[in-house]
Amino acid sequence: MPEEMPRESWRGFKPESALGQGSVGEIFIAANSADEMISLSQVRAFADRGLEGDRFFRDSWSAVNRSDKAVSLIEDEVLALAAKELGVDGVGRLSRRNIVTRGVALIELLGREFTVGNVRMRGIRLFEPCGHLVAVTKLPRIFKALEHRSGLKAAVVSDGEIRVGDAVVLQAAQISTAQAG
C-alpha cells in the first residue's frame, strides 16, 4: 500500500480539544474510478461493502483483505487550506474522498471505532494522495496541497444511512480509555 502514511507525518486538522464530536459536511460518490464525484445529501452504507453506488462498493472487502478500501474521509478544514493554496473555490469534490468531516481530527479515529450518523466504522489507515488524483483533477499541485493530510480510510462495520449534518463520534468506551491514558 504505497499511499499509506505513518501517524507521525500527519498534518491534518488539530482541534482545540483532542477528542470531540464533528459532523458530516459533504458526501460524494463516483460510479467509476475516473468519473466526476457526485454530491449527495445522503447515502446508504453497507457493512464490509462500502457506500451504495460508489466505485469502491463491492461484495466484500474482507474477502480480498482490503477493508480499508470501503470509505474515505477527509477534513473540511484541510480542504479549505488546500483550496487556498491552489487558488480554487472548492476542493471537496476534487479530493475524490467520500465523506468530508467538520470539527473532528481524523487522526483520532485511526485504529478506533466511531459512528457517522447511525453507521459504525473503524479507522484503518491514514493515506497520501495518489497519481490518479492528479490525473483526474488535472491539478498538479493538489498532491502537495493534500500531502500528509489526505484523509482516513475506514471500514464500514454496520449498515445504515449517512446524511449531511450527521454527527461523527468516537465510541464512548474509547473516549474514556483515551482520556484515562
CSV table of C-alpha atoms in Angstrom, one decimal:
chain,number,residue,atom,x,y,z
A,1,MET,CA,0.0,0.0,0.0
A,2,PRO,CA,2.3,2.8,-1.2
A,3,GLU,CA,0.0,5.7,-0.3
A,4,GLU,CA,-0.1,4.6,3.4
A,5,MET,CA,1.3,7.3,5.8
A,6,PRO,CA,2.9,7.0,9.2
A,7,ARG,CA,0.9,8.6,12.1
A,8,GLU,CA,3.8,11.0,13.0
A,9,SER,CA,3.7,12.5,9.5
A,10,TRP,CA,0.1,13.6,9.8
A,11,ARG,CA,-0.5,17.3,9.4
A,12,GLY,CA,-4.3,17.4,9.3
A,13,PHE,CA,-6.8,19.2,11.4
A,14,LYS,CA,-5.9,19.8,15.1
A,15,PRO,CA,-8.9,20.9,17.1
A,16,GLU,CA,-8.5,22.7,20.5
A,17,SER,CA,-9.7,19.6,22.3
A,18,ALA,CA,-8.2,16.3,21.2
A,19,LEU,CA,-11.4,14.2,21.3
A,20,GLY,CA,-14.5,15.8,20.1
A,21,GLN,CA,-17.6,15.4,18.0
A,22,GLY,CA,-17.7,16.5,14.5
A,23,SER,CA,-20.2,16.3,11.6
A,24,VAL,CA,-20.6,15.3,8.0
A,25,GLY,CA,-20.2,18.4,5.8
A,26,GLU,CA,-20.4,16.7,2.4
A,27,ILE,CA,-20.9,13.3,0.8
A,28,PHE,CA,-19.5,12.2,-2.6
A,29,ILE,CA,-19.6,9.0,-4.7
A,30,ALA,CA,-18.4,8.2,-8.2
A,31,ALA,CA,-19.7,5.1,-10.1
A,32,ASN,CA,-16.3,4.5,-11.7
A,33,SER,CA,-12.7,5.4,-10.9
A,34,ALA,CA,-12.3,8.4,-13.2
A,35,ASP,CA,-15.9,9.6,-13.1
A,36,GLU,CA,-16.7,13.0,-11.6
A,37,MET,CA,-17.7,12.8,-8.0
A,38,ILE,CA,-21.4,13.3,-7.4
A,39,SER,CA,-22.6,15.2,-4.3
A,40,LEU,CA,-25.3,13.6,-2.3
A,41,SER,CA,-27.4,14.7,0.7
A,42,GLN,CA,-27.5,11.1,2.0
A,43,VAL,CA,-26.1,7.6,1.1
A,44,ARG,CA,-26.7,4.1,2.3
A,45,ALA,CA,-23.7,2.3,3.8
A,46,PHE,CA,-23.3,-1.5,3.9
A,47,ALA,CA,-21.0,-3.4,6.3
A,48,ASP,CA,-17.9,-4.7,4.6
A,49,ARG,CA,-19.1,-3.3,1.3
A,50,GLY,CA,-18.9,0.5,1.3
A,51,LEU,CA,-21.3,3.2,0.0
A,52,GLU,CA,-24.1,2.2,-2.4
A,53,GLY,CA,-23.3,3.5,-5.9
A,54,ASP,CA,-19.7,4.2,-5.2
A,55,ARG,CA,-16.8,2.9,-7.3
A,56,PHE,CA,-15.5,1.0,-4.2
A,57,PHE,CA,-18.8,-0.7,-3.4
A,58,ARG,CA,-18.3,-4.4,-3.7
A,59,ASP,CA,-19.4,-7.8,-2.4
A,60,SER,CA,-16.8,-8.0,0.4
A,61,TRP,CA,-13.7,-6.1,1.2
A,62,SER,CA,-12.7,-8.6,3.9
A,63,ALA,CA,-12.7,-11.4,1.3
A,64,VAL,CA,-9.9,-9.6,-0.5
A,65,ASN,CA,-8.2,-8.5,2.7
A,66,ARG,CA,-8.7,-4.8,2.0
A,67,SER,CA,-11.3,-3.5,4.4
A,68,ASP,CA,-9.5,-0.1,4.2
A,69,LYS,CA,-10.9,0.5,0.7
A,70,ALA,CA,-14.6,0.8,1.7
A,71,VAL,CA,-14.8,4.5,2.6
A,72,SER,CA,-12.5,7.5,2.6
A,73,LEU,CA,-12.9,10.6,4.8
A,74,ILE,CA,-11.2,14.0,4.7
A,75,GLU,CA,-11.4,17.0,6.9
A,76,ASP,CA,-13.2,20.2,5.6
A,77,GLU,CA,-10.6,22.2,7.5
A,78,VAL,CA,-7.8,20.6,5.3
A,79,LEU,CA,-9.8,21.2,2.2
A,80,ALA,CA,-10.2,24.9,3.0
A,81,LEU,CA,-6.4,25.2,3.3
A,82,ALA,CA,-5.8,23.2,0.1
A,83,ALA,CA,-8.3,25.4,-1.8
A,84,LYS,CA,-6.5,28.5,-0.6
A,85,GLU,CA,-3.1,27.0,-1.6
A,86,LEU,CA,-4.4,26.0,-5.0
A,87,GLY,CA,-6.3,29.3,-5.6
A,88,VAL,CA,-9.6,27.5,-6.3
A,89,ASP,CA,-13.0,27.8,-4.7
A,90,GLY,CA,-13.7,24.3,-3.5
A,91,VAL,CA,-11.7,21.1,-3.3
A,92,GLY,CA,-14.3,18.7,-1.7
A,93,ARG,CA,-15.4,17.1,-4.9
A,94,LEU,CA,-11.8,17.2,-6.3
A,95,SER,CA,-10.4,15.4,-3.3
A,96,ARG,CA,-12.0,12.2,-4.5
A,97,ARG,CA,-13.0,11.4,-0.9
A,98,ASN,CA,-16.4,10.1,0.1
A,99,ILE,CA,-17.1,11.9,3.3
A,100,VAL,CA,-16.0,15.4,4.2
A,101,THR,CA,-16.0,15.9,8.0
A,102,ARG,CA,-16.1,19.1,10.0
A,103,GLY,CA,-14.7,19.6,13.5
A,104,VAL,CA,-13.2,16.2,14.1
A,105,ALA,CA,-9.5,15.3,13.8
A,106,LEU,CA,-9.4,12.1,11.7
A,107,ILE,CA,-6.1,11.0,13.3
A,108,GLU,CA,-8.1,10.5,16.5
A,109,LEU,CA,-10.3,7.9,14.6
A,110,LEU,CA,-7.3,5.9,13.4
A,111,GLY,CA,-7.5,2.3,14.8
A,112,ARG,CA,-10.8,3.1,16.6
A,113,GLU,CA,-14.5,2.6,16.1
A,114,PHE,CA,-16.7,5.6,15.5
A,115,THR,CA,-20.1,6.4,14.2
A,116,VAL,CA,-21.1,8.5,11.2
A,117,GLY,CA,-24.8,9.1,11.8
A,118,ASN,CA,-26.1,5.6,12.7
A,119,VAL,CA,-23.3,3.8,10.8
A,120,ARG,CA,-20.4,2.2,12.7
A,121,MET,CA,-17.0,2.5,11.1
A,122,ARG,CA,-13.4,1.6,12.0
A,123,GLY,CA,-10.5,3.9,11.1
A,124,ILE,CA,-8.0,1.7,9.2
A,125,ARG,CA,-5.2,3.9,7.9
A,126,LEU,CA,-4.1,7.4,7.0
A,127,PHE,CA,-3.1,7.8,3.4
A,128,GLU,CA,-1.4,10.1,0.9
A,129,PRO,CA,-2.8,11.4,-2.3
A,130,CYS,CA,-2.0,9.4,-5.4
A,131,GLY,CA,-1.1,10.0,-9.0
A,132,HIS,CA,-4.6,9.1,-10.1
A,133,LEU,CA,-5.9,12.1,-8.1
A,134,VAL,CA,-3.6,14.4,-10.1
A,135,ALA,CA,-4.5,12.8,-13.4
A,136,VAL,CA,-8.3,13.1,-12.8
A,137,THR,CA,-8.3,16.6,-11.4
A,138,LYS,CA,-5.6,18.0,-13.7
A,139,LEU,CA,-4.3,20.0,-10.8
A,140,PRO,CA,-0.6,19.1,-10.4
A,141,ARG,CA,-0.3,21.0,-7.1
A,142,ILE,CA,-3.2,19.1,-5.5
A,143,PHE,CA,-0.7,16.3,-4.4
A,144,LYS,CA,1.4,18.8,-2.5
A,145,ALA,CA,-1.7,20.6,-1.0
A,146,LEU,CA,-3.0,17.3,0.4
A,147,GLU,CA,0.3,15.6,1.3
A,148,HIS,CA,0.3,14.2,4.8
A,149,ARG,CA,-3.3,15.2,5.3
A,150,SER,CA,-5.2,13.4,2.6
A,151,GLY,CA,-7.6,11.5,4.8
A,152,LEU,CA,-8.6,8.4,6.5
A,153,LYS,CA,-9.6,5.0,5.0
A,154,ALA,CA,-12.3,3.3,7.0
A,155,ALA,CA,-14.1,0.0,7.1
A,156,VAL,CA,-17.9,0.0,7.3
A,157,VAL,CA,-18.9,-2.1,10.4
A,158,SER,CA,-22.7,-1.7,10.3
A,159,ASP,CA,-25.4,-0.9,7.7
A,160,GLY,CA,-27.2,2.4,7.8
A,161,GLU,CA,-27.8,5.8,6.3
A,162,ILE,CA,-25.3,8.7,6.4
A,163,ARG,CA,-26.7,12.2,5.9
A,164,VAL,CA,-25.1,15.6,5.5
A,165,GLY,CA,-25.1,17.1,9.0
A,166,ASP,CA,-24.9,13.8,10.8
A,167,ALA,CA,-22.6,13.5,13.8
A,168,VAL,CA,-19.2,11.9,13.6
A,169,VAL,CA,-18.5,10.5,17.1
A,170,LEU,CA,-15.7,8.3,18.6
A,171,GLN,CA,-17.3,5.4,20.5
A,172,ALA,CA,-17.8,6.4,24.2
A,173,ALA,CA,-15.7,3.5,25.6
A,174,GLN,CA,-12.7,4.5,23.5
A,175,ILE,CA,-13.1,8.2,24.6
A,176,SER,CA,-12.9,7.3,28.3
A,177,THR,CA,-9.9,5.0,27.7
A,178,ALA,CA,-8.1,7.7,25.8
A,179,GLN,CA,-8.8,10.3,28.4
A,180,ALA,CA,-7.6,7.9,31.2
A,181,GLY,CA,-4.3,7.3,29.4
